[in-house]
């Protein structure tokens, strides 16, 4: 037994010593990190933790929340849909092009040819969850029909991940990427990369870096993290951080919220960085018959997203998380969140301008 232990220890040390990844930890005077008190491990927590039942929301749709819309054409009831409505023209002139690739995945390109990938996922859940789902008949999605070309992938300057959940980070998607791409990730995230010469910046909330001449900042979200669970033996719950991203191109700002519930952090972000021009906001995974309070605690309802976008002073909001390429985790159907968003936008008389994309579509704002 002692010999086995020594062999395992030696193997671990050899792996650690041979790690070729280049990891830089970005924490500066403006950064914020919040750990859970009285924890024997380094466990992160949200900036404004409250009990789930005590969370207060400014607006809540109580009934008739999913009326049909003439702007959404569906083959089934709120399923397999296409947005066919008219998006209002904007005069933002940000020089930023946005392509929605499905679920939380976006391709961002600036007028100076810098390009970014946000939470890219091309397939299903990563291993070993994919195998578990195959065994149990779990949650699957329709995989995106449109993705980036080989040349676009080769030219990507940075890939940014919001957190380590399986629907936002898939190791298979980075295996064939160029190794000189910069990866921007939350604190505690780098250990989930394979040992293969990756260039990784781990970032605290409100830390910043430059990609070419484009400032990029990691900002708070109200969520959680976790990827590994072996009951009674090991779990990594909240041992890596979570958040959103802010890309500043010249004097314009693009905000990607990441998975998040509603909290005061939106006002904090606006106060620190100013009004946002483009906001990529999640509007799904808030519904659950038994645990709806918890799901909403860590995800935005469509009306929460509108309130948050207003607090951020977003000039244009692009919703995501729903759709034909989503996993429909905690939702009624693929497009029920979009129907609720369109309904509540009118009911709330929201001044936030919406721009609705179907998966694969892109727009320059």
GROMACS .gro file of N, CA and C in nm, residues 54-202:
model
  447
   54UNK      N    1  -3.552   3.502   0.022
   54UNK     CA    2  -3.552   3.643   0.059
   54UNK      C    3  -3.517   3.734  -0.058
   55UNK      N    4  -3.485   3.679  -0.174
   55UNK     CA    5  -3.449   3.760  -0.288
   55UNK      C    6  -3.570   3.840  -0.335
   56UNK      N    7  -3.550   3.969  -0.362
   56UNK     CA    8  -3.657   4.059  -0.405
   56UNK      C    9  -3.634   4.096  -0.551
   57UNK      N   10  -3.740   4.087  -0.631
   57UNK     CA   11  -3.732   4.120  -0.773
   57UNK      C   12  -3.826   4.236  -0.804
   58UNK      N   13  -3.781   4.333  -0.882
   58UNK     CA   14  -3.865   4.450  -0.911
   58UNK      C   15  -3.992   4.418  -0.988
   59UNK      N   16  -3.985   4.322  -1.080
   59UNK     CA   17  -4.100   4.289  -1.165
   59UNK      C   18  -4.109   4.138  -1.180
   60UNK      N   19  -4.232   4.085  -1.173
   60UNK     CA   20  -4.254   3.942  -1.193
   60UNK      C   21  -4.382   3.922  -1.272
   61UNK      N   22  -4.372   3.847  -1.381
   61UNK     CA   23  -4.491   3.809  -1.457
   61UNK      C   24  -4.565   3.701  -1.380
   62UNK      N   25  -4.693   3.725  -1.352
   62UNK     CA   26  -4.770   3.634  -1.268
   62UNK      C   27  -4.861   3.540  -1.347
   63UNK      N   28  -4.914   3.584  -1.460
   63UNK     CA   29  -5.007   3.501  -1.536
   63UNK      C   30  -5.003   3.540  -1.684
   64UNK      N   31  -5.047   3.447  -1.768
   64UNK     CA   32  -5.051   3.469  -1.913
   64UNK      C   33  -4.917   3.523  -1.963
   65UNK      N   34  -4.809   3.457  -1.924
   65UNK     CA   35  -4.675   3.508  -1.952
   65UNK      C   36  -4.621   3.467  -2.089
   66UNK      N   37  -4.689   3.377  -2.158
   66UNK     CA   38  -4.635   3.323  -2.282
   66UNK      C   39  -4.735   3.333  -2.397
   67UNK      N   40  -4.791   3.450  -2.424
   67UNK     CA   41  -4.884   3.461  -2.536
   67UNK      C   42  -4.812   3.443  -2.669
   68UNK      N   43  -4.882   3.392  -2.767
   68UNK     CA   44  -4.822   3.376  -2.900
   68UNK      C   45  -4.791   3.514  -2.958
   69UNK      N   46  -4.691   3.517  -3.043
   69UNK     CA   47  -4.650   3.641  -3.106
   69UNK      C   48  -4.646   3.623  -3.257
   70UNK      N   49  -4.695   3.721  -3.329
   70UNK     CA   50  -4.690   3.716  -3.475
   70UNK      C   51  -4.547   3.729  -3.527
   71UNK      N   52  -4.454   3.768  -3.439
   71UNK     CA   53  -4.314   3.782  -3.478
   71UNK      C   54  -4.234   3.654  -3.461
   72UNK      N   55  -4.297   3.550  -3.405
   72UNK     CA   56  -4.228   3.424  -3.381
   72UNK      C   57  -4.306   3.311  -3.448
   73UNK      N   58  -4.250   3.252  -3.551
   73UNK     CA   59  -4.314   3.145  -3.625
   73UNK      C   60  -4.263   3.010  -3.575
   74UNK      N   61  -4.355   2.924  -3.529
   74UNK     CA   62  -4.317   2.797  -3.468
   74UNK      C   63  -4.382   2.680  -3.541
   75UNK      N   64  -4.308   2.570  -3.553
   75UNK     CA   65  -4.363   2.448  -3.611
   75UNK      C   66  -4.450   2.374  -3.510
   76UNK      N   67  -4.414   2.386  -3.382
   76UNK     CA   68  -4.492   2.329  -3.274
   76UNK      C   69  -4.523   2.441  -3.175
   77UNK      N   70  -4.591   2.409  -3.066
   77UNK     CA   71  -4.627   2.511  -2.968
   77UNK      C   72  -4.502   2.562  -2.896
   78UNK      N   73  -4.457   2.682  -2.934
   78UNK     CA   74  -4.337   2.746  -2.876
   78UNK      C   75  -4.211   2.661  -2.893
   79UNK      N   76  -4.212   2.573  -2.992
   79UNK     CA   77  -4.097   2.485  -3.020
   79UNK      C   78  -4.059   2.496  -3.167
   80UNK      N   79  -3.928   2.483  -3.195
   80UNK     CA   80  -3.877   2.484  -3.332
   80UNK      C   81  -3.923   2.612  -3.402
   81UNK      N   82  -3.877   2.724  -3.349
   81UNK     CA   83  -3.929   2.855  -3.392
   81UNK      C   84  -3.823   2.939  -3.462
   82UNK      N   85  -3.871   3.039  -3.533
   82UNK     CA   86  -3.787   3.138  -3.598
   82UNK      C   87  -3.845   3.276  -3.571
   83UNK      N   88  -3.759   3.369  -3.531
   83UNK     CA   89  -3.805   3.507  -3.515
   83UNK      C   90  -3.810   3.571  -3.652
   84UNK      N   91  -3.927   3.620  -3.690
   84UNK     CA   92  -3.947   3.680  -3.821
   84UNK      C   93  -3.987   3.827  -3.811
   85UNK      N   94  -3.982   3.881  -3.691
   85UNK     CA   95  -4.022   4.019  -3.670
   85UNK      C   96  -3.919   4.119  -3.720
   86UNK      N   97  -3.951   4.245  -3.703
   86UNK     CA   98  -3.866   4.353  -3.751
   86UNK      C   99  -3.785   4.410  -3.635
   87UNK      N  100  -3.652   4.410  -3.651
   87UNK     CA  101  -3.566   4.474  -3.554
   87UNK      C  102  -3.545   4.620  -3.594
   88UNK      N  103  -3.562   4.709  -3.498
   88UNK     CA  104  -3.545   4.850  -3.528
   88UNK      C  105  -3.400   4.882  -3.562
   89UNK      N  106  -3.382   4.975  -3.655
   89UNK     CA  107  -3.248   5.019  -3.689
   89UNK      C  108  -3.189   5.100  -3.574
   90UNK      N  109  -3.059   5.085  -3.556
   90UNK     CA  110  -2.991   5.160  -3.451
   90UNK      C  111  -2.886   5.251  -3.513
   91UNK      N  112  -2.849   5.352  -3.440
   91UNK     CA  113  -2.748   5.446  -3.486
   91UNK      C  114  -2.627   5.443  -3.393
   92UNK      N  115  -2.596   5.325  -3.339
   92UNK     CA  116  -2.488   5.316  -3.242
   92UNK      C  117  -2.351   5.339  -3.303
   93UNK      N  118  -2.329   5.283  -3.422
   93UNK     CA  119  -2.200   5.293  -3.490
   93UNK      C  120  -2.085   5.250  -3.397
   94UNK      N  121  -2.100   5.130  -3.341
   94UNK     CA  122  -1.997   5.078  -3.250
   94UNK      C  123  -1.878   5.017  -3.323
   95UNK      N  124  -1.898   4.978  -3.449
   95UNK     CA  125  -1.794   4.905  -3.520
   95UNK      C  126  -1.778   4.763  -3.471
   96UNK      N  127  -1.880   4.712  -3.400
   96UNK     CA  128  -1.874   4.577  -3.344
   96UNK      C  129  -1.975   4.488  -3.416
   97UNK      N  130  -1.930   4.373  -3.462
   97UNK     CA  131  -2.016   4.274  -3.526
   97UNK      C  132  -2.038   4.159  -3.429
   98UNK      N  133  -2.164   4.117  -3.414
   98UNK     CA  134  -2.201   4.010  -3.321
   98UNK      C  135  -2.268   3.898  -3.398
   99UNK      N  136  -2.221   3.776  -3.379
   99UNK     CA  137  -2.288   3.659  -3.435
   99UNK      C  138  -2.325   3.565  -3.322
  100UNK      N  139  -2.454   3.532  -3.315
  100UNK     CA  140  -2.501   3.437  -3.213
  100UNK      C  141  -2.487   3.297  -3.269
  101UNK      N  142  -2.407   3.215  -3.203
  101UNK     CA  143  -2.380   3.078  -3.249
  101UNK      C  144  -2.468   2.975  -3.181
  102UNK      N  145  -2.551   3.018  -3.085
  102UNK     CA  146  -2.640   2.927  -3.014
  102UNK      C  147  -2.610   2.922  -2.867
  103UNK      N  148  -2.715   2.906  -2.786
  103UNK     CA  149  -2.707   2.902  -2.640
  103UNK      C  150  -2.634   3.026  -2.588
  104UNK      N  151  -2.513   3.012  -2.530
  104UNK     CA  152  -2.439   3.128  -2.480
  104UNK      C  153  -2.319   3.163  -2.568
  105UNK      N  154  -2.308   3.102  -2.684
  105UNK     CA  155  -2.189   3.117  -2.769
  105UNK      C  156  -2.204   3.236  -2.864
  106UNK      N  157  -2.105   3.326  -2.861
  106UNK     CA  158  -2.104   3.442  -2.950
  106UNK      C  159  -1.966   3.459  -3.012
  107UNK      N  160  -1.967   3.508  -3.136
  107UNK     CA  161  -1.846   3.548  -3.206
  107UNK      C  162  -1.851   3.700  -3.221
  108UNK      N  163  -1.750   3.768  -3.170
  108UNK     CA  164  -1.747   3.913  -3.170
  108UNK      C  165  -1.628   3.959  -3.253
  109UNK      N  166  -1.652   4.055  -3.342
  109UNK     CA  167  -1.544   4.108  -3.424
  109UNK      C  168  -1.553   4.260  -3.424
  110UNK      N  169  -1.440   4.327  -3.404
  110UNK     CA  170  -1.436   4.473  -3.402
  110UNK      C  171  -1.388   4.526  -3.537
  111UNK      N  172  -1.405   4.656  -3.556
  111UNK     CA  173  -1.368   4.717  -3.684
  111UNK      C  174  -1.218   4.715  -3.709
  112UNK      N  175  -1.138   4.693  -3.605
  112UNK     CA  176  -0.993   4.681  -3.625
  112UNK      C  177  -0.949   4.535  -3.640
  113UNK      N  178  -1.049   4.447  -3.666
  113UNK     CA  179  -1.024   4.306  -3.697
  113UNK      C  180  -0.984   4.221  -3.577
  114UNK      N  181  -1.001   4.270  -3.455
  114UNK     CA  182  -0.986   4.184  -3.338
  114UNK      C  183  -1.111   4.097  -3.324
  115UNK      N  184  -1.093   3.971  -3.289
  115UNK     CA  185  -1.208   3.880  -3.280
  115UNK      C  186  -1.203   3.799  -3.151
  116UNK      N  187  -1.323   3.772  -3.099
  116UNK     CA  188  -1.338   3.707  -2.968
  116UNK      C  189  -1.445   3.598  -2.977
  117UNK      N  190  -1.423   3.492  -2.903
  117UNK     CA  191  -1.525   3.388  -2.887
  117UNK      C  192  -1.569   3.385  -2.741
  118UNK      N  193  -1.700   3.389  -2.720
  118UNK     CA  194  -1.756   3.382  -2.586
  118UNK      C  195  -1.823   3.247  -2.566
  119UNK      N  196  -1.782   3.174  -2.464
  119UNK     CA  197  -1.844   3.046  -2.424
  119UNK      C  198  -1.876   2.955  -2.544
  120UNK      N  199  -1.777   2.924  -2.629
  120UNK     CA  200  -1.807   2.843  -2.748
  120UNK      C  201  -1.834   2.697  -2.716
  121UNK      N  202  -1.950   2.648  -2.759
  121UNK     CA  203  -1.987   2.507  -2.744
  121UNK      C  204  -2.048   2.461  -2.876
  122UNK      N  205  -1.984   2.366  -2.944
  122UNK     CA  206  -2.035   2.322  -3.074
  122UNK      C  207  -2.119   2.195  -3.065
  123UNK      N  208  -2.096   2.115  -2.960
  123UNK     CA  209  -2.161   1.983  -2.956
  123UNK      C  210  -2.254   1.973  -2.835
  124UNK      N  211  -2.250   1.856  -2.770
  124UNK     CA  212  -2.330   1.831  -2.651
  124UNK      C  213  -2.245   1.858  -2.528
  125UNK      N  214  -2.291   1.812  -2.413
  125UNK     CA  215  -2.211   1.825  -2.292
  125UNK      C  216  -2.081   1.746  -2.307
  126UNK      N  217  -1.978   1.794  -2.239
  126UNK     CA  218  -1.846   1.734  -2.244
  126UNK      C  219  -1.844   1.603  -2.164
  127UNK      N  220  -1.740   1.524  -2.185
  127UNK     CA  221  -1.717   1.403  -2.107
  127UNK      C  222  -1.679   1.442  -1.964
  128UNK      N  223  -1.720   1.368  -1.861
  128UNK     CA  224  -1.792   1.240  -1.864
  128UNK      C  225  -1.944   1.253  -1.861
  129UNK      N  226  -1.994   1.379  -1.854
  129UNK     CA  227  -2.139   1.398  -1.846
  129UNK      C  228  -2.207   1.345  -1.972
  130UNK      N  229  -2.142   1.357  -2.087
  130UNK     CA  230  -2.201   1.307  -2.211
  130UNK      C  231  -2.228   1.157  -2.203
  131UNK      N  232  -2.134   1.084  -2.141
  131UNK     CA  233  -2.153   0.939  -2.126
  131UNK      C  234  -2.266   0.909  -2.029
  132UNK      N  235  -2.273   0.985  -1.920
  132UNK     CA  236  -2.380   0.966  -1.823
  132UNK      C  237  -2.516   0.992  -1.887
  133UNK      N  238  -2.522   1.094  -1.973
  133UNK     CA  239  -2.648   1.125  -2.041
  133UNK      C  240  -2.686   1.014  -2.139
  134UNK      N  241  -2.585   0.957  -2.204
  134UNK     CA  242  -2.612   0.847  -2.296
  134UNK      C  243  -2.670   0.728  -2.220
  135UNK      N  244  -2.619   0.704  -2.100
  135UNK     CA  245  -2.669   0.592  -2.020
  135UNK      C  246  -2.811   0.615  -1.969
  136UNK      N  247  -2.842   0.740  -1.935
  136UNK     CA  248  -2.968   0.770  -1.868
  136UNK      C  249  -3.072   0.838  -1.956
  137UNK      N  250  -3.037   0.863  -2.083
  137UNK     CA  251  -3.131   0.933  -2.170
  137UNK      C  252  -3.155   1.075  -2.126
  138UNK      N  253  -3.047   1.146  -2.094
  138UNK     CA  254  -3.056   1.281  -2.038
  138UNK      C  255  -3.083   1.389  -2.141
  139UNK      N  256  -3.045   1.512  -2.103
  139UNK     CA  257  -3.077   1.630  -2.182
  139UNK      C  258  -2.982   1.642  -2.301
  140UNK      N  259  -3.038   1.652  -2.421
  140UNK     CA  260  -2.961   1.677  -2.541
  140UNK      C  261  -3.017   1.800  -2.611
  141UNK      N  262  -2.939   1.856  -2.700
  141UNK     CA  263  -2.986   1.970  -2.779
  141UNK      C  264  -2.961   1.944  -2.927
  142UNK      N  265  -3.027   2.021  -3.012
  142UNK     CA  266  -2.993   2.021  -3.154
  142UNK      C  267  -2.864   2.099  -3.170
  143UNK      N  268  -2.764   2.037  -3.230
  143UNK     CA  269  -2.635   2.104  -3.243
  143UNK      C  270  -2.641   2.213  -3.349
  144UNK      N  271  -2.568   2.322  -3.330
  144UNK     CA  272  -2.571   2.434  -3.425
  144UNK      C  273  -2.536   2.390  -3.567
  145UNK      N  274  -2.615   2.438  -3.663
  145UNK     CA  275  -2.589   2.404  -3.803
  145UNK      C  276  -2.481   2.495  -3.861
  146UNK      N  277  -2.471   2.615  -3.807
  146UNK     CA  278  -2.371   2.710  -3.857
  146UNK      C  279  -2.268   2.735  -3.748
  147UNK      N  280  -2.141   2.726  -3.787
  147UNK     CA  281  -2.034   2.759  -3.695
  147UNK      C  282  -1.931   2.841  -3.771
  148UNK      N  283  -1.818   2.867  -3.712
  148UNK     CA  284  -1.717   2.948  -3.777
  148UNK      C  285  -1.633   2.864  -3.873
  149UNK      N  286  -1.579   2.931  -3.975
  149UNK     CA  287  -1.492   2.863  -4.070
  149UNK      C  288  -1.356   2.836  -4.005
  150UNK      N  289  -1.278   2.750  -4.068
  150UNK     CA  290  -1.144   2.720  -4.017
  150UNK      C  291  -1.059   2.846  -4.009
  151UNK      N  292  -1.073   2.934  -4.108
  151UNK     CA  293  -0.994   3.058  -4.108
  151UNK      C  294  -1.038   3.151  -3.996
  152UNK      N  295  -1.169   3.161  -3.972
  152UNK     CA  296  -1.217   3.245  -3.862
  152UNK      C  297  -1.164   3.194  -3.727
  153UNK      N  298  -1.168   3.062  -3.709
  153UNK     CA  299  -1.116   3.004  -3.584
  153UNK      C  300  -0.967   3.028  -3.570
  154UNK      N  301  -0.896   3.020  -3.680
  154UNK     CA  302  -0.751   3.042  -3.677
  154UNK      C  303  -0.719   3.186  -3.640
  155UNK      N  304  -0.806   3.280  -3.679
  155UNK     CA  305  -0.781   3.422  -3.657
  155UNK      C  306  -0.833   3.474  -3.524
  156UNK      N  307  -0.899   3.389  -3.445
  156UNK     CA  308  -0.952   3.435  -3.316
  156UNK      C  309  -0.837   3.482  -3.226
  157UNK      N  310  -0.855   3.598  -3.166
  157UNK     CA  311  -0.752   3.654  -3.078
  157UNK      C  312  -0.766   3.606  -2.934
  158UNK      N  313  -0.890   3.590  -2.888
  158UNK     CA  314  -0.911   3.548  -2.749
  158UNK      C  315  -1.041   3.472  -2.736
  159UNK      N  316  -1.038   3.371  -2.649
  159UNK     CA  317  -1.158   3.295  -2.612
  159UNK      C  318  -1.184   3.322  -2.465
  160UNK      N  319  -1.307   3.364  -2.435
  160UNK     CA  320  -1.343   3.400  -2.298
  160UNK      C  321  -1.454   3.308  -2.247
  161UNK      N  322  -1.432   3.255  -2.127
  161UNK     CA  323  -1.532   3.169  -2.064
  161UNK      C  324  -1.588   3.238  -1.941
  162UNK      N  325  -1.720   3.225  -1.923
  162UNK     CA  326  -1.785   3.289  -1.808
  162UNK      C  327  -1.776   3.202  -1.683
  163UNK      N  328  -1.782   3.070  -1.698
  163UNK     CA  329  -1.770   2.978  -1.584
  163UNK      C  330  -1.758   2.836  -1.637
  164UNK      N  331  -1.738   2.740  -1.548
  164UNK     CA  332  -1.699   2.604  -1.590
  164UNK      C  333  -1.815   2.509  -1.613
  165UNK      N  334  -1.940   2.553  -1.600
  165UNK     CA  335  -2.052   2.462  -1.623
  165UNK      C  336  -2.046   2.404  -1.764
  166UNK      N  337  -2.096   2.281  -1.777
  166UNK     CA  338  -2.078   2.205  -1.900
  166UNK      C  339  -2.144   2.267  -2.023
  167UNK      N  340  -2.246   2.350  -2.004
  167UNK     CA  341  -2.309   2.413  -2.119
  167UNK      C  342  -2.240   2.542  -2.160
  168UNK      N  343  -2.126   2.574  -2.093
  168UNK     CA  344  -2.049   2.694  -2.127
  168UNK      C  345  -1.903   2.664  -2.157
  169UNK      N  346  -1.854   2.549  -2.115
  169UNK     CA  347  -1.714   2.513  -2.136
  169UNK      C  348  -1.705   2.367  -2.176
  170UNK      N  349  -1.649   2.342  -2.294
  170UNK     CA  350  -1.634   2.207  -2.347
  170UNK      C  351  -1.491   2.188  -2.394
  171UNK      N  352  -1.419   2.098  -2.330
  171UNK     CA  353  -1.278   2.078  -2.363
  171UNK      C  354  -1.258   2.034  -2.508
  172UNK      N  355  -1.354   1.962  -2.563
  172UNK     CA  356  -1.340   1.914  -2.700
  172UNK      C  357  -1.332   2.028  -2.800
  173UNK      N  358  -1.392   2.143  -2.765
  173UNK     CA  359  -1.395   2.255  -2.858
  173UNK      C  360  -1.263   2.330  -2.867
  174UNK      N  361  -1.172   2.308  -2.775
  174UNK     CA  362  -1.044   2.380  -2.781
  174UNK      C  363  -0.929   2.290  -2.823
  175UNK      N  364  -0.957   2.163  -2.843
  175UNK     CA  365  -0.850   2.070  -2.878
  175UNK      C  366  -0.781   2.107  -3.009
  176UNK      N  367  -0.859   2.155  -3.106
  176UNK     CA  368  -0.804   2.184  -3.238
  176UNK      C  369  -0.779   2.332  -3.262
  177UNK      N  370  -0.789   2.413  -3.157
  177UNK     CA  371  -0.763   2.556  -3.170
  177UNK      C  372  -0.613   2.584  -3.171
  178UNK      N  373  -0.578   2.698  -3.232
  178UNK     CA  374  -0.438   2.739  -3.231
  178UNK      C  375  -0.392   2.764  -3.087
  179UNK      N  376  -0.267   2.727  -3.059
  179UNK     CA  377  -0.219   2.739  -2.921
  179UNK      C  378  -0.173   2.880  -2.884
  180UNK      N  379  -0.164   2.971  -2.982
  180UNK     CA  380  -0.124   3.108  -2.948
  180UNK      C  381  -0.244   3.196  -2.916
  181UNK      N  382  -0.364   3.140  -2.916
  181UNK     CA  383  -0.484   3.214  -2.874
  181UNK      C  384  -0.478   3.237  -2.724
  182UNK      N  385  -0.520   3.353  -2.681
  182UNK     CA  386  -0.528   3.381  -2.539
  182UNK      C  387  -0.663   3.335  -2.485
  183UNK      N  388  -0.659   3.268  -2.371
  183UNK     CA  389  -0.780   3.226  -2.302
  183UNK      C  390  -0.798   3.313  -2.179
  184UNK      N  391  -0.912   3.380  -2.169
  184UNK     CA  392  -0.945   3.462  -2.054
  184UNK      C  393  -1.052   3.388  -1.975
  185UNK      N  394  -1.023   3.360  -1.847
  185UNK     CA  395  -1.111   3.275  -1.768
  185UNK      C  396  -1.118   3.329  -1.625
  186UNK      N  397  -1.218   3.288  -1.547
  186UNK     CA  398  -1.225   3.327  -1.406
  186UNK      C  399  -1.116   3.260  -1.322
  187UNK      N  400  -1.092   3.317  -1.204
  187UNK     CA  401  -0.998   3.257  -1.110
  187UNK      C  402  -1.033   3.110  -1.082
  188UNK      N  403  -0.932   3.026  -1.072
  188UNK     CA  404  -0.953   2.886  -1.040
  188UNK      C  405  -0.991   2.800  -1.157
  189UNK      N  406  -0.993   2.856  -1.278
  189UNK     CA  407  -1.044   2.787  -1.396
  189UNK      C  408  -0.936   2.708  -1.468
  190UNK      N  409  -0.810   2.754  -1.463
  190UNK     CA  410  -0.704   2.699  -1.548
  190UNK      C  411  -0.680   2.550  -1.526
  191UNK      N  412  -0.707   2.500  -1.407
  191UNK     CA  413  -0.682   2.358  -1.379
  191UNK      C  414  -0.770   2.266  -1.461
  192UNK      N  415  -0.873   2.320  -1.525
  192UNK     CA  416  -0.962   2.238  -1.606
  192UNK      C  417  -0.914   2.225  -1.751
  193UNK      N  418  -0.806   2.294  -1.787
  193UNK     CA  419  -0.747   2.281  -1.920
  193UNK      C  420  -0.653   2.160  -1.923
  194UNK      N  421  -0.649   2.094  -2.038
  194UNK     CA  422  -0.550   1.990  -2.057
  194UNK      C  423  -0.410   2.052  -2.059
  195UNK      N  424  -0.311   1.973  -2.026
  195UNK     CA  425  -0.172   2.019  -2.026
  195UNK      C  426  -0.120   2.016  -2.169
  196UNK      N  427  -0.134   2.134  -2.240
  196UNK     CA  428  -0.099   2.134  -2.381
  196UNK      C  429  -0.063   2.274  -2.432
  197UNK      N  430   0.018   2.345  -2.357
  197UNK     CA  431   0.075   2.471  -2.402
  197UNK      C  432  -0.030   2.581  -2.425
  198UNK      N  433  -0.136   2.581  -2.346
  198UNK     CA  434  -0.237   2.687  -2.354
  198UNK      C  435  -0.187   2.813  -2.284
  199UNK      N  436  -0.229   2.929  -2.335
  199UNK     CA  437  -0.196   3.058  -2.276
  199UNK      C  438  -0.322   3.110  -2.206
  200UNK      N  439  -0.321   3.110  -2.073
  200UNK     CA  440  -0.441   3.133  -1.995
  200UNK      C  441  -0.422   3.249  -1.898
  201UNK      N  442  -0.516   3.341  -1.900
  201UNK     CA  443  -0.522   3.447  -1.799
  201UNK      C  444  -0.639   3.421  -1.707
  202UNK      N  445  -0.612   3.391  -1.581
  202UNK     CA  446  -0.717   3.380  -1.480
  202UNK      C  447  -0.743   3.519  -1.422
   0.00000   0.00000   0.00000
